[in-house]
JSON list of C-alpha atoms in Angstrom, two decimals:
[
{"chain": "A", "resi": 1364, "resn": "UNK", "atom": "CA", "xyz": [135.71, -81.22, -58.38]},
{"chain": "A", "resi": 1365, "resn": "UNK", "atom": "CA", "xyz": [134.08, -82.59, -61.70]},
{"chain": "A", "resi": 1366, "resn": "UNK", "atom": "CA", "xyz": [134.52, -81.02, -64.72]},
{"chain": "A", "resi": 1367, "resn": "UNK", "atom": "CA", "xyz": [131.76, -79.31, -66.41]},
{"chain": "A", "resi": 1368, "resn": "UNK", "atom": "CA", "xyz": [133.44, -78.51, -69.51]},
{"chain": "A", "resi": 1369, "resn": "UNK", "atom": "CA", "xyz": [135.67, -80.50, -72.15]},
{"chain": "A", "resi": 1370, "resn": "UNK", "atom": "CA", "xyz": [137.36, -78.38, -74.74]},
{"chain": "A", "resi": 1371, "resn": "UNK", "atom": "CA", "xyz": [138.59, -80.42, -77.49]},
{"chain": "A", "resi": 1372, "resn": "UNK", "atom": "CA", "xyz": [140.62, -79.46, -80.47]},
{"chain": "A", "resi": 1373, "resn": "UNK", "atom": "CA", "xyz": [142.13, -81.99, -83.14]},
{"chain": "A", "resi": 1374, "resn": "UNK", "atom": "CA", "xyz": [145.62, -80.93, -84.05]},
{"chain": "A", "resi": 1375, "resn": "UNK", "atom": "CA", "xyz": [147.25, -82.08, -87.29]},
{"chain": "A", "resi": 1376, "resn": "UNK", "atom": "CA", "xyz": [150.72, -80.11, -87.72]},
{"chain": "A", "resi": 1377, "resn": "UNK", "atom": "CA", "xyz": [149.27, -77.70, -85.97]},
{"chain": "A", "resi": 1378, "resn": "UNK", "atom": "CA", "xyz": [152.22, -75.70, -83.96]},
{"chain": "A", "resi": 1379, "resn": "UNK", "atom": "CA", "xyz": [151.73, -72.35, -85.13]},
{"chain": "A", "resi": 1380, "resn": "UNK", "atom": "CA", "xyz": [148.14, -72.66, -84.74]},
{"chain": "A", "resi": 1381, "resn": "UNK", "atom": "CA", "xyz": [147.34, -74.49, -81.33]},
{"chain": "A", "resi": 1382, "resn": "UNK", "atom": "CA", "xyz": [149.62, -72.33, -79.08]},
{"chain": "A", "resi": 1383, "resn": "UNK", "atom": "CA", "xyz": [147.37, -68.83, -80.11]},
{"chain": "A", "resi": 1384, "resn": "UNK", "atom": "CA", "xyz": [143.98, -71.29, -79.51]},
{"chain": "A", "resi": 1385, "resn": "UNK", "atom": "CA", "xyz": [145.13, -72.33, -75.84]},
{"chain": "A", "resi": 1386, "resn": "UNK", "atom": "CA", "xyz": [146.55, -69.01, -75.07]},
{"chain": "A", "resi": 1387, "resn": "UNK", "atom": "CA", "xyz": [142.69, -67.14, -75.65]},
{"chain": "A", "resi": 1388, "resn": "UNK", "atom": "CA", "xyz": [141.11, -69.53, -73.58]},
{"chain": "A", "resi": 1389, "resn": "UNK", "atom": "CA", "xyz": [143.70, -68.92, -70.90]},
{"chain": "A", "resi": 1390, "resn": "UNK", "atom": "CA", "xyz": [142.45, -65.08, -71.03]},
{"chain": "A", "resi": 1391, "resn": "UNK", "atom": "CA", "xyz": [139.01, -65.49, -70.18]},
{"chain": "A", "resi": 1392, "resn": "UNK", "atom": "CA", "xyz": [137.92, -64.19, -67.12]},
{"chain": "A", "resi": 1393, "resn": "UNK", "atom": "CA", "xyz": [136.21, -67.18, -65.71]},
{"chain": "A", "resi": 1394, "resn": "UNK", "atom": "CA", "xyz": [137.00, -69.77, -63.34]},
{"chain": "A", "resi": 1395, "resn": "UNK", "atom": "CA", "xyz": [139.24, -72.57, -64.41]},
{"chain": "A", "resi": 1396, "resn": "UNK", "atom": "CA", "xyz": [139.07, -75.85, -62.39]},
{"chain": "A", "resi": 1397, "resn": "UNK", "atom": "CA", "xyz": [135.78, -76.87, -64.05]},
{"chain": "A", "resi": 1398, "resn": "UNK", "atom": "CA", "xyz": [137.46, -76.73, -67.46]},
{"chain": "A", "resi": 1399, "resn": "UNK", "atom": "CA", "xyz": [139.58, -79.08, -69.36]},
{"chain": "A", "resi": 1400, "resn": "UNK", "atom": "CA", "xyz": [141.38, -79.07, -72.72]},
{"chain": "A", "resi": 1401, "resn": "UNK", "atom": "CA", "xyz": [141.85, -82.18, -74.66]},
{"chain": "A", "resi": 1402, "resn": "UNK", "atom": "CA", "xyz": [144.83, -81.54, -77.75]},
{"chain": "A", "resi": 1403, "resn": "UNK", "atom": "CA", "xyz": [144.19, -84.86, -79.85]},
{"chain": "A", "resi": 1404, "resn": "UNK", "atom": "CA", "xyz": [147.47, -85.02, -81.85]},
{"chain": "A", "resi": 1405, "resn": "UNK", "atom": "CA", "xyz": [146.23, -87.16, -85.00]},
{"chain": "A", "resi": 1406, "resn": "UNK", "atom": "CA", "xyz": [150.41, -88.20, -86.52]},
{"chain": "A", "resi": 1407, "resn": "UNK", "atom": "CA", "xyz": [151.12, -84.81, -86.26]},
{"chain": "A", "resi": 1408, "resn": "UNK", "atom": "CA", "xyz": [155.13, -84.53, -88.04]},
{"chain": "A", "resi": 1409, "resn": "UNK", "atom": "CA", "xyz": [155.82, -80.68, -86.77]},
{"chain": "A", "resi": 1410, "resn": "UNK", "atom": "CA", "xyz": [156.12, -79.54, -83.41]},
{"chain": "A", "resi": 1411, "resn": "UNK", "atom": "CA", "xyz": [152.67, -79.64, -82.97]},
{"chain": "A", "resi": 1412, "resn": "UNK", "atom": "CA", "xyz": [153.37, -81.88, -79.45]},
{"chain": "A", "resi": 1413, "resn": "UNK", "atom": "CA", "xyz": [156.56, -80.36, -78.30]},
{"chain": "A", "resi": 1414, "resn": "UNK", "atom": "CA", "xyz": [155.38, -76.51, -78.54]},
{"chain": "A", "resi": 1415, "resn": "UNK", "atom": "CA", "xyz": [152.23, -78.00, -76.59]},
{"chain": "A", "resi": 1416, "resn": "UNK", "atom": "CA", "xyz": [154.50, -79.12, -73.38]},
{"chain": "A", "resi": 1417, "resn": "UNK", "atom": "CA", "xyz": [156.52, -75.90, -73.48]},
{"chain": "A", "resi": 1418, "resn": "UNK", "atom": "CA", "xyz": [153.14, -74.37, -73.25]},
{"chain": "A", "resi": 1419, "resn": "UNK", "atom": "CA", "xyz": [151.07, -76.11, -70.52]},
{"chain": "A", "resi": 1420, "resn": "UNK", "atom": "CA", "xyz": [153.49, -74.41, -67.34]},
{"chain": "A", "resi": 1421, "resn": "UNK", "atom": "CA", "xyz": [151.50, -71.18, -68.17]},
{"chain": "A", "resi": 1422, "resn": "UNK", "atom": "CA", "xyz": [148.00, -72.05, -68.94]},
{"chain": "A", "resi": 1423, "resn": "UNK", "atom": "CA", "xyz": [145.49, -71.84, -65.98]},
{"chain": "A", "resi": 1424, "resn": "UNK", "atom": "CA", "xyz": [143.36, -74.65, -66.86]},
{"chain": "A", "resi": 1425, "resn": "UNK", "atom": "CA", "xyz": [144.44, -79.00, -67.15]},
{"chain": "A", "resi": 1426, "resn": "UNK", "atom": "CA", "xyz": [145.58, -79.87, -70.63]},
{"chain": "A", "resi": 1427, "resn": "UNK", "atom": "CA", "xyz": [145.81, -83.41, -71.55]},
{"chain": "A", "resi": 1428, "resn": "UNK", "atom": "CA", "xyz": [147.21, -85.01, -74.84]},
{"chain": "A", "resi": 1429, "resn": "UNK", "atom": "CA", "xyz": [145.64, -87.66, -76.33]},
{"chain": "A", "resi": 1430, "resn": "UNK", "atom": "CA", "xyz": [146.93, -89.35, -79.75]},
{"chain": "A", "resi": 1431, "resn": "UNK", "atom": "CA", "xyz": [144.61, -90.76, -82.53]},
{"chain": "A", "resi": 1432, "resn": "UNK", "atom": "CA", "xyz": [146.55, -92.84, -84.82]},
{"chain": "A", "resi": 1433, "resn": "UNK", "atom": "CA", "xyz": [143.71, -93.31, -87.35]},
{"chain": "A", "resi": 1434, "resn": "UNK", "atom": "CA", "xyz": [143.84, -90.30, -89.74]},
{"chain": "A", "resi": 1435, "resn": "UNK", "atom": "CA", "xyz": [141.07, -88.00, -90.21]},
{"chain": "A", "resi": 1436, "resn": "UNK", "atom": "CA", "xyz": [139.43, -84.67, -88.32]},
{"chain": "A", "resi": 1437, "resn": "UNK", "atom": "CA", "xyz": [136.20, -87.12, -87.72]},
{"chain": "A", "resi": 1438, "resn": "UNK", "atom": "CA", "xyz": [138.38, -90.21, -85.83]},
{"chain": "A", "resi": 1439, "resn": "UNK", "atom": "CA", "xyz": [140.73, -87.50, -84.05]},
{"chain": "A", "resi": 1440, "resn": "UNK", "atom": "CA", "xyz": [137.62, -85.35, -82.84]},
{"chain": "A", "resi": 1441, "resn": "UNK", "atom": "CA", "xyz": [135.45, -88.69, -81.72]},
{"chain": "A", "resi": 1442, "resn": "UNK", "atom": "CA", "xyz": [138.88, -89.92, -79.44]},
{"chain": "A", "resi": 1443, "resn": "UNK", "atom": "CA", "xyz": [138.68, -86.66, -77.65]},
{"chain": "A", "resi": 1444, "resn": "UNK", "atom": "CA", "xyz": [134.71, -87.14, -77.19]},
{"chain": "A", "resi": 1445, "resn": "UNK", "atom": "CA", "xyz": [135.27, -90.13, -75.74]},
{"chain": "A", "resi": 1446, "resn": "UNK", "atom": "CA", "xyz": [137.95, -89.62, -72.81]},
{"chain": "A", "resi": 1447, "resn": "UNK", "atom": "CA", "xyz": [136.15, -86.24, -72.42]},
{"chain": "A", "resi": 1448, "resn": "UNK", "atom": "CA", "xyz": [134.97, -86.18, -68.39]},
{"chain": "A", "resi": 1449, "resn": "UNK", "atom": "CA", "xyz": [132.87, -83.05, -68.84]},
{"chain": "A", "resi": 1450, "resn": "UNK", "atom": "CA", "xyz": [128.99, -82.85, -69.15]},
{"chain": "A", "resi": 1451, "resn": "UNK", "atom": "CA", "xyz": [129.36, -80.42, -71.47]},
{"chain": "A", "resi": 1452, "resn": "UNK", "atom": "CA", "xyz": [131.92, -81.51, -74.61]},
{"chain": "A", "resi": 1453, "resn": "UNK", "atom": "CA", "xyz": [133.28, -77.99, -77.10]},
{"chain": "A", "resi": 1454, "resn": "UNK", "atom": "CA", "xyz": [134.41, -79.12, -80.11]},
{"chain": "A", "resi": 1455, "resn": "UNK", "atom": "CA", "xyz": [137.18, -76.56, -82.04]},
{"chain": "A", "resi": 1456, "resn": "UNK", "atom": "CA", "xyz": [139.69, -76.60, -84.61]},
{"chain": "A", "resi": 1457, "resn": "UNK", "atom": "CA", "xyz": [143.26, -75.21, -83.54]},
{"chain": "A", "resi": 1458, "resn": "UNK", "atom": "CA", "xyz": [142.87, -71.99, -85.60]},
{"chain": "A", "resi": 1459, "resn": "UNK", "atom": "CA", "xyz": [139.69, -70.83, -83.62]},
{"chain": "A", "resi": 1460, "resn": "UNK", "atom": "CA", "xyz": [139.59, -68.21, -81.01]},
{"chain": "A", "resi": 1461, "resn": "UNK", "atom": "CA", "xyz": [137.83, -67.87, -77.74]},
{"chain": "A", "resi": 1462, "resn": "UNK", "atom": "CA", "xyz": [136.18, -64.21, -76.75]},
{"chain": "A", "resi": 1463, "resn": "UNK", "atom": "CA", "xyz": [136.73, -63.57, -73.23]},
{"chain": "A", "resi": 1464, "resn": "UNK", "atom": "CA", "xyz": [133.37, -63.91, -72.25]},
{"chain": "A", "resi": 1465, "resn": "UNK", "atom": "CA", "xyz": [132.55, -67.11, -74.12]},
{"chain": "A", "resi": 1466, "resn": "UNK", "atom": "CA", "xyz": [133.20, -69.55, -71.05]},
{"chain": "A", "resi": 1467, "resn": "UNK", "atom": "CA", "xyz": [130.75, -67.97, -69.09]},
{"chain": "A", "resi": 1468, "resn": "UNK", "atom": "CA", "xyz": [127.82, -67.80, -71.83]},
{"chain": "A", "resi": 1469, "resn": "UNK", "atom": "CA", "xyz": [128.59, -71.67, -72.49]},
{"chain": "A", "resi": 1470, "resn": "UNK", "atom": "CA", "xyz": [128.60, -72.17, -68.58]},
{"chain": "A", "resi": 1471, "resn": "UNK", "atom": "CA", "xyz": [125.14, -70.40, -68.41]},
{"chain": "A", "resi": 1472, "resn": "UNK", "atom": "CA", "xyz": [123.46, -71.90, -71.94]},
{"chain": "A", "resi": 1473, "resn": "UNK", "atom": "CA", "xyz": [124.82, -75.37, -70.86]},
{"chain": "A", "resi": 1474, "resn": "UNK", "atom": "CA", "xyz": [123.34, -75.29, -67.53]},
{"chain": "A", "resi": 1475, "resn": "UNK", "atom": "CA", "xyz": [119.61, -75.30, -68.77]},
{"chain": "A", "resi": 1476, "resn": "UNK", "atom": "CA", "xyz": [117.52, -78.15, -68.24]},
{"chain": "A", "resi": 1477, "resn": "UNK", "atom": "CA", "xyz": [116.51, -78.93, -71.91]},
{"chain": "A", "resi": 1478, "resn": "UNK", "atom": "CA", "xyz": [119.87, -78.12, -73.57]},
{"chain": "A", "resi": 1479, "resn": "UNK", "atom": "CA", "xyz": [121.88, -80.86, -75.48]},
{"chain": "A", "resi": 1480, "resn": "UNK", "atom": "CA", "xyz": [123.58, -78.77, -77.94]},
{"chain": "A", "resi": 1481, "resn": "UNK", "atom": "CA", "xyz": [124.24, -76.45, -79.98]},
{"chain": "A", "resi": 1482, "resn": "UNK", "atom": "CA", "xyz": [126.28, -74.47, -82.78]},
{"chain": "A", "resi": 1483, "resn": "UNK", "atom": "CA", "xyz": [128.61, -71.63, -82.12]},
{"chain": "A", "resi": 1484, "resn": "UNK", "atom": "CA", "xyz": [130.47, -69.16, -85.00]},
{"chain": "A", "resi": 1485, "resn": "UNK", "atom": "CA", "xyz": [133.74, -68.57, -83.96]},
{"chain": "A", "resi": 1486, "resn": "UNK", "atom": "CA", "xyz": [136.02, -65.12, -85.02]},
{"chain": "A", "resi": 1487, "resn": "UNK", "atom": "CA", "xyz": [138.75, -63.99, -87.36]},
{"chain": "A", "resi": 1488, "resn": "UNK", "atom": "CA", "xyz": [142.39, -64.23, -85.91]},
{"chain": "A", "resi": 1489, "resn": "UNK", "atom": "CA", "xyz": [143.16, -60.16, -85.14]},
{"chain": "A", "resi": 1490, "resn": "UNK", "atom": "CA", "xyz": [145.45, -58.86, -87.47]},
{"chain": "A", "resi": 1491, "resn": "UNK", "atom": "CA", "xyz": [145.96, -62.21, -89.46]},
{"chain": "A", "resi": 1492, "resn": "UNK", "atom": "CA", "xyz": [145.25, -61.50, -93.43]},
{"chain": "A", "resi": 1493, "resn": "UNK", "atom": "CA", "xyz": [144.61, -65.17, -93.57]},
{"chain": "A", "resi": 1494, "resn": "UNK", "atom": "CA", "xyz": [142.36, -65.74, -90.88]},
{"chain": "A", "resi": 1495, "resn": "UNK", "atom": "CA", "xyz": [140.64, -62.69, -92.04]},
{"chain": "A", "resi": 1496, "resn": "UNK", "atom": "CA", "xyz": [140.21, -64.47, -95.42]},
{"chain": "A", "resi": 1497, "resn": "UNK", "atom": "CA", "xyz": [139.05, -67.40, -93.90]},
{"chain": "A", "resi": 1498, "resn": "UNK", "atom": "CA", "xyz": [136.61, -65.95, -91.98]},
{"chain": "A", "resi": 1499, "resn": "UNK", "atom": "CA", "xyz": [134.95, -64.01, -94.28]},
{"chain": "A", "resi": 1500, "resn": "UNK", "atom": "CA", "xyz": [135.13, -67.09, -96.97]},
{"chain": "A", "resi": 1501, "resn": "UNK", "atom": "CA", "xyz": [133.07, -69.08, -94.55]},
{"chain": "A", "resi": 1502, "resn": "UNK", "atom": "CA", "xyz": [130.80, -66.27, -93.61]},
{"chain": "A", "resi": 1503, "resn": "UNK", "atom": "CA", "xyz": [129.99, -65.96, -97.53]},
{"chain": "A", "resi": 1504, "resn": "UNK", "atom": "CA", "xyz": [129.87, -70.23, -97.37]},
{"chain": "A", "resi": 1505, "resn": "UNK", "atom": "CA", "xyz": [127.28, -69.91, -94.27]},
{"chain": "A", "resi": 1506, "resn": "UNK", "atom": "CA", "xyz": [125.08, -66.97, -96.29]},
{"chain": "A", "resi": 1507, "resn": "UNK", "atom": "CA", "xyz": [124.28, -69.80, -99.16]},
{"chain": "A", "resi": 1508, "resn": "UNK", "atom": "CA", "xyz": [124.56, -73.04, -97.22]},
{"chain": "A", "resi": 1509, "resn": "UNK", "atom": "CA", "xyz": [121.34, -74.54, -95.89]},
{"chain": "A", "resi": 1510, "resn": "UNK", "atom": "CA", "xyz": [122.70, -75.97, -93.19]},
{"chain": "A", "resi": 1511, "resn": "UNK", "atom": "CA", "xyz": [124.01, -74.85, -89.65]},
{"chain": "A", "resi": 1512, "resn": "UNK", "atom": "CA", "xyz": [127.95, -73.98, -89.80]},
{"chain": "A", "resi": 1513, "resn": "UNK", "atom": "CA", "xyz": [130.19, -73.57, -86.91]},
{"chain": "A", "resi": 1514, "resn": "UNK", "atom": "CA", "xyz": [131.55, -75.31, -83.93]},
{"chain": "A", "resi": 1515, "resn": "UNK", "atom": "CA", "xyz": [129.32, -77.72, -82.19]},
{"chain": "A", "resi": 1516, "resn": "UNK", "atom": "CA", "xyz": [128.94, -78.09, -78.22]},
{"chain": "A", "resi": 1517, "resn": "UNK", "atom": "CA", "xyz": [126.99, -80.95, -77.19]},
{"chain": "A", "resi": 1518, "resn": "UNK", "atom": "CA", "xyz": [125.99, -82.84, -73.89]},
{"chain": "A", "resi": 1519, "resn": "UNK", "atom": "CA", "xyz": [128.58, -85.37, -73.23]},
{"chain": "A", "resi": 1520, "resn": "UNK", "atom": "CA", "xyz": [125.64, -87.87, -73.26]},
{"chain": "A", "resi": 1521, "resn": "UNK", "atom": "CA", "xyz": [124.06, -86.66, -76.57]},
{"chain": "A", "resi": 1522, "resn": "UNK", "atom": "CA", "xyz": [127.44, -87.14, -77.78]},
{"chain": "A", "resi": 1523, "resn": "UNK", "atom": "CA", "xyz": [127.68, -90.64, -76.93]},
{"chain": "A", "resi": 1524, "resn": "UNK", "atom": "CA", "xyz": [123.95, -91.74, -77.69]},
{"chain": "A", "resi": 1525, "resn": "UNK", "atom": "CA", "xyz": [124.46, -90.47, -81.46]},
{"chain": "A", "resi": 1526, "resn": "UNK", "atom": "CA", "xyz": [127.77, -91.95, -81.54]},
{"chain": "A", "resi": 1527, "resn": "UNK", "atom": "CA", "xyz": [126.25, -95.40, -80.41]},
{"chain": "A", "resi": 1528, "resn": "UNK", "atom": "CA", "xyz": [123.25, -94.59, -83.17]},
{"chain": "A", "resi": 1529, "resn": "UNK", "atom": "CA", "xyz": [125.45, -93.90, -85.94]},
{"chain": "A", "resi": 1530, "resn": "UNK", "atom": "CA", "xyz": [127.44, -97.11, -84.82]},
{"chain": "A", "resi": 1531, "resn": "UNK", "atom": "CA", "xyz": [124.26, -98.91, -85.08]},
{"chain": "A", "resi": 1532, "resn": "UNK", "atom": "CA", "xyz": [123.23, -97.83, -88.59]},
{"chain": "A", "resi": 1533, "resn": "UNK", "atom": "CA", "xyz": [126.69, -98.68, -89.68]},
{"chain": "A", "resi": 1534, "resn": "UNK", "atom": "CA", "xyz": [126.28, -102.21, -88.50]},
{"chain": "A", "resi": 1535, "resn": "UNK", "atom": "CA", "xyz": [122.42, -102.40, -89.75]},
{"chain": "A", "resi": 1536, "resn": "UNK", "atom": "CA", "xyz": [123.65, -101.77, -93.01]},
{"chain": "A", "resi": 1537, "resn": "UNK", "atom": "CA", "xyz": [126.70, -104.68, -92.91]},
{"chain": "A", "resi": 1538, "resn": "UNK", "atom": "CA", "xyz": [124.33, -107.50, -91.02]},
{"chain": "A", "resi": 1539, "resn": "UNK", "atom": "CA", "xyz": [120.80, -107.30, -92.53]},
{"chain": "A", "resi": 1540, "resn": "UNK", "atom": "CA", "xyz": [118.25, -107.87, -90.56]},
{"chain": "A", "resi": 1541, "resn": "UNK", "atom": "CA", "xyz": [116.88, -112.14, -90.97]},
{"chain": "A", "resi": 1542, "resn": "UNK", "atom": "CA", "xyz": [113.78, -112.33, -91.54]},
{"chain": "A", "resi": 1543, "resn": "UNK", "atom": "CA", "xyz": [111.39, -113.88, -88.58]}
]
Protein backbone atom coordinates (compact mmCIF):
# COMPACT_ATOMS: atom_id res chain seq x y z
CA UNK A 1 0.00 0.00 0.00
CA UNK A 2 1.42 3.60 -0.75
CA UNK A 3 1.48 6.07 1.63
CA UNK A 4 -0.68 9.02 1.37
CA UNK A 5 0.63 10.89 4.19
CA UNK A 6 4.26 11.91 5.49
CA UNK A 7 4.35 13.41 8.93
CA UNK A 8 7.55 15.03 9.54
CA UNK A 9 8.87 16.63 12.66
CA UNK A 10 12.56 18.02 13.14
CA UNK A 11 13.80 17.09 16.57
CA UNK A 12 16.68 18.98 18.20
CA UNK A 13 17.03 17.71 21.99
CA UNK A 14 13.78 17.09 21.81
CA UNK A 15 12.99 13.99 24.36
CA UNK A 16 10.51 15.44 26.49
CA UNK A 17 8.81 16.90 23.65
CA UNK A 18 8.64 14.27 20.72
CA UNK A 19 7.30 11.30 22.80
CA UNK A 20 3.77 13.54 23.76
CA UNK A 21 3.79 14.59 19.66
CA UNK A 22 3.90 10.78 18.47
CA UNK A 23 1.73 9.61 21.21
CA UNK A 24 -1.49 12.16 19.87
CA UNK A 25 -1.14 11.04 16.55
CA UNK A 26 -1.25 7.47 17.74
CA UNK A 27 -4.86 8.44 19.27
CA UNK A 28 -6.57 9.42 16.29
CA UNK A 29 -9.24 7.42 15.20
CA UNK A 30 -8.23 6.89 11.65
CA UNK A 31 -6.63 4.29 9.75
CA UNK A 32 -2.91 3.92 10.00
CA UNK A 33 -1.12 2.07 7.12
CA UNK A 34 -1.40 5.11 4.80
CA UNK A 35 0.55 7.20 7.33
CA UNK A 36 4.13 7.62 8.06
CA UNK A 37 6.22 9.59 10.57
CA UNK A 38 9.59 10.84 9.71
CA UNK A 39 11.68 12.03 13.32
CA UNK A 40 14.71 13.97 11.62
CA UNK A 41 17.20 14.02 14.55
CA UNK A 42 19.36 17.23 13.53
CA UNK A 43 22.82 16.36 16.38
CA UNK A 44 20.42 15.98 18.85
CA UNK A 45 22.85 15.50 22.48
CA UNK A 46 19.72 14.29 24.87
CA UNK A 47 17.79 11.31 24.53
CA UNK A 48 15.97 12.67 21.90
CA UNK A 49 16.85 9.16 19.71
CA UNK A 50 16.86 6.64 22.45
CA UNK A 51 13.31 7.67 24.07
CA UNK A 52 12.21 7.50 20.23
CA UNK A 53 13.11 3.52 19.95
CA UNK A 54 11.63 2.78 23.38
CA UNK A 55 8.64 4.38 21.87
CA UNK A 56 8.00 2.98 18.35
CA UNK A 57 6.76 -0.88 19.91
CA UNK A 58 3.51 1.03 20.80
CA UNK A 59 2.70 3.42 18.11
CA UNK A 60 0.23 2.15 15.39
CA UNK A 61 1.67 3.82 12.50
CA UNK A 62 5.75 3.27 10.70
CA UNK A 63 8.23 5.63 12.24
CA UNK A 64 11.46 6.09 10.58
CA UNK A 65 14.59 8.12 11.79
CA UNK A 66 16.41 10.04 9.62
CA UNK A 67 19.59 12.23 10.75
CA UNK A 68 20.51 15.71 9.29
CA UNK A 69 23.93 16.58 10.22
CA UNK A 70 23.76 20.16 8.87
CA UNK A 71 22.29 22.33 11.69
CA UNK A 72 19.24 24.27 11.33
CA UNK A 73 15.12 23.68 11.53
CA UNK A 74 15.21 24.65 7.55
CA UNK A 75 18.09 21.74 6.48
CA UNK A 76 16.51 19.17 9.13
CA UNK A 77 12.83 19.83 7.83
CA UNK A 78 13.97 19.77 3.85
CA UNK A 79 15.86 16.00 4.66
CA UNK A 80 12.57 14.75 5.85
CA UNK A 81 10.77 16.34 2.61
CA UNK A 82 12.91 14.63 0.64
CA UNK A 83 12.83 10.78 1.75
CA UNK A 84 9.12 11.56 2.41
CA UNK A 85 7.06 8.70 0.14
CA UNK A 86 3.69 10.33 0.76
CA UNK A 87 1.69 12.57 -1.72
CA UNK A 88 0.77 14.53 0.87
CA UNK A 89 4.03 15.87 3.16
CA UNK A 90 2.81 17.53 7.18
CA UNK A 91 5.33 19.49 8.39
CA UNK A 92 5.39 19.90 12.61
CA UNK A 93 7.60 20.83 15.28
CA UNK A 94 7.92 18.19 18.24
CA UNK A 95 5.91 20.35 20.70
CA UNK A 96 2.70 20.32 18.45
CA UNK A 97 -0.33 18.28 19.03
CA UNK A 98 -2.64 16.38 16.80
CA UNK A 99 -6.70 16.59 17.52
CA UNK A 100 -8.17 13.31 17.01
CA UNK A 101 -9.95 14.14 14.09
CA UNK A 102 -7.18 15.99 12.24
CA UNK A 103 -6.01 12.86 10.07
CA UNK A 104 -9.18 12.52 8.60
CA UNK A 105 -9.82 16.37 7.67
CA UNK A 106 -6.16 16.31 6.08
CA UNK A 107 -7.13 12.92 4.33
CA UNK A 108 -10.33 14.62 2.94
CA UNK A 109 -8.77 18.42 2.14
CA UNK A 110 -5.71 16.60 0.58
CA UNK A 111 -7.71 14.49 -1.64
CA UNK A 112 -9.14 17.44 -3.80
CA UNK A 113 -8.14 17.88 -7.20
CA UNK A 114 -6.75 21.49 -7.03
CA UNK A 115 -5.10 21.27 -3.57
CA UNK A 116 -1.25 21.73 -3.14
CA UNK A 117 -1.18 23.12 0.24
CA UNK A 118 -1.95 24.67 2.86
CA UNK A 119 -1.50 26.17 6.55
CA UNK A 120 -2.80 24.59 9.67
CA UNK A 121 -2.78 26.27 13.54
CA UNK A 122 -1.97 23.77 15.81
CA UNK A 123 -3.16 23.73 19.91
CA UNK A 124 -1.85 24.43 23.37
CA UNK A 125 -0.33 21.32 25.23
CA UNK A 126 -3.43 20.51 27.98
CA UNK A 127 -2.47 21.43 31.24
CA UNK A 128 1.12 22.70 30.27
CA UNK A 129 1.60 26.51 31.68
CA UNK A 130 4.23 26.73 29.03
CA UNK A 131 2.59 25.53 26.12
CA UNK A 132 -0.28 27.58 27.21
CA UNK A 133 2.10 30.59 27.07
CA UNK A 134 3.29 29.70 23.90
CA UNK A 135 0.24 29.37 22.37
CA UNK A 136 -1.32 32.30 23.25
CA UNK A 137 2.14 34.34 22.48
CA UNK A 138 1.82 33.18 18.93
CA UNK A 139 -1.87 33.69 18.72
CA UNK A 140 -1.15 37.49 19.78
CA UNK A 141 2.10 37.16 17.03
CA UNK A 142 -0.55 35.82 14.27
CA UNK A 143 -3.27 38.84 15.28
CA UNK A 144 -0.43 41.55 14.04
CA UNK A 145 1.58 39.55 11.54
CA UNK A 146 0.67 39.94 7.88
CA UNK A 147 1.54 36.85 6.96
CA UNK A 148 0.07 33.20 7.25
CA UNK A 149 1.42 31.40 10.60
CA UNK A 150 1.22 27.80 11.34
CA UNK A 151 2.23 24.44 10.13
CA UNK A 152 2.39 23.94 6.46
CA UNK A 153 1.10 20.69 4.50
CA UNK A 154 2.00 20.62 1.00
CA UNK A 155 1.83 18.17 -2.06
CA UNK A 156 4.89 16.14 -2.05
CA UNK A 157 5.39 17.50 -5.63
CA UNK A 158 4.79 21.22 -4.77
CA UNK A 159 7.31 20.53 -2.25
CA UNK A 160 9.90 19.46 -4.55
CA UNK A 161 9.14 21.94 -7.54
CA UNK A 162 9.72 25.00 -5.01
CA UNK A 163 12.59 23.31 -3.58
CA UNK A 164 14.14 22.89 -7.17
CA UNK A 165 12.96 26.84 -7.76
CA UNK A 166 14.50 28.15 -4.78
CA UNK A 167 17.65 25.99 -5.76
CA UNK A 168 17.54 27.71 -8.99
CA UNK A 169 17.41 31.32 -7.76
CA UNK A 170 20.21 30.46 -5.46
CA UNK A 171 22.37 29.44 -8.34
CA UNK A 172 21.01 32.46 -10.70
CA UNK A 173 22.29 34.68 -8.25
CA UNK A 174 26.08 32.87 -7.94
CA UNK A 175 26.44 32.28 -12.02
CA UNK A 176 25.03 35.38 -13.80
CA UNK A 177 23.50 34.94 -16.67
CA UNK A 178 26.32 35.73 -20.08
CA UNK A 179 25.10 37.78 -22.16
CA UNK A 180 24.08 36.34 -25.87
Amino acid sequence: MSVKISFIAPCYNEQDWIPRLLLSLNSCETTFEDLEFIVVDNNSTDRTVEVLWELVHVLKYKVRLVHEFKKGVSAARNTGGFVARGETLVFLDADNRITQNFVDELFLVSSKERFCGATVRTLAEPGSIRGTLVFFILEFIKMVSPRPFGKSVAKREAFLMLVVLSNASSLEKMWPLLPV
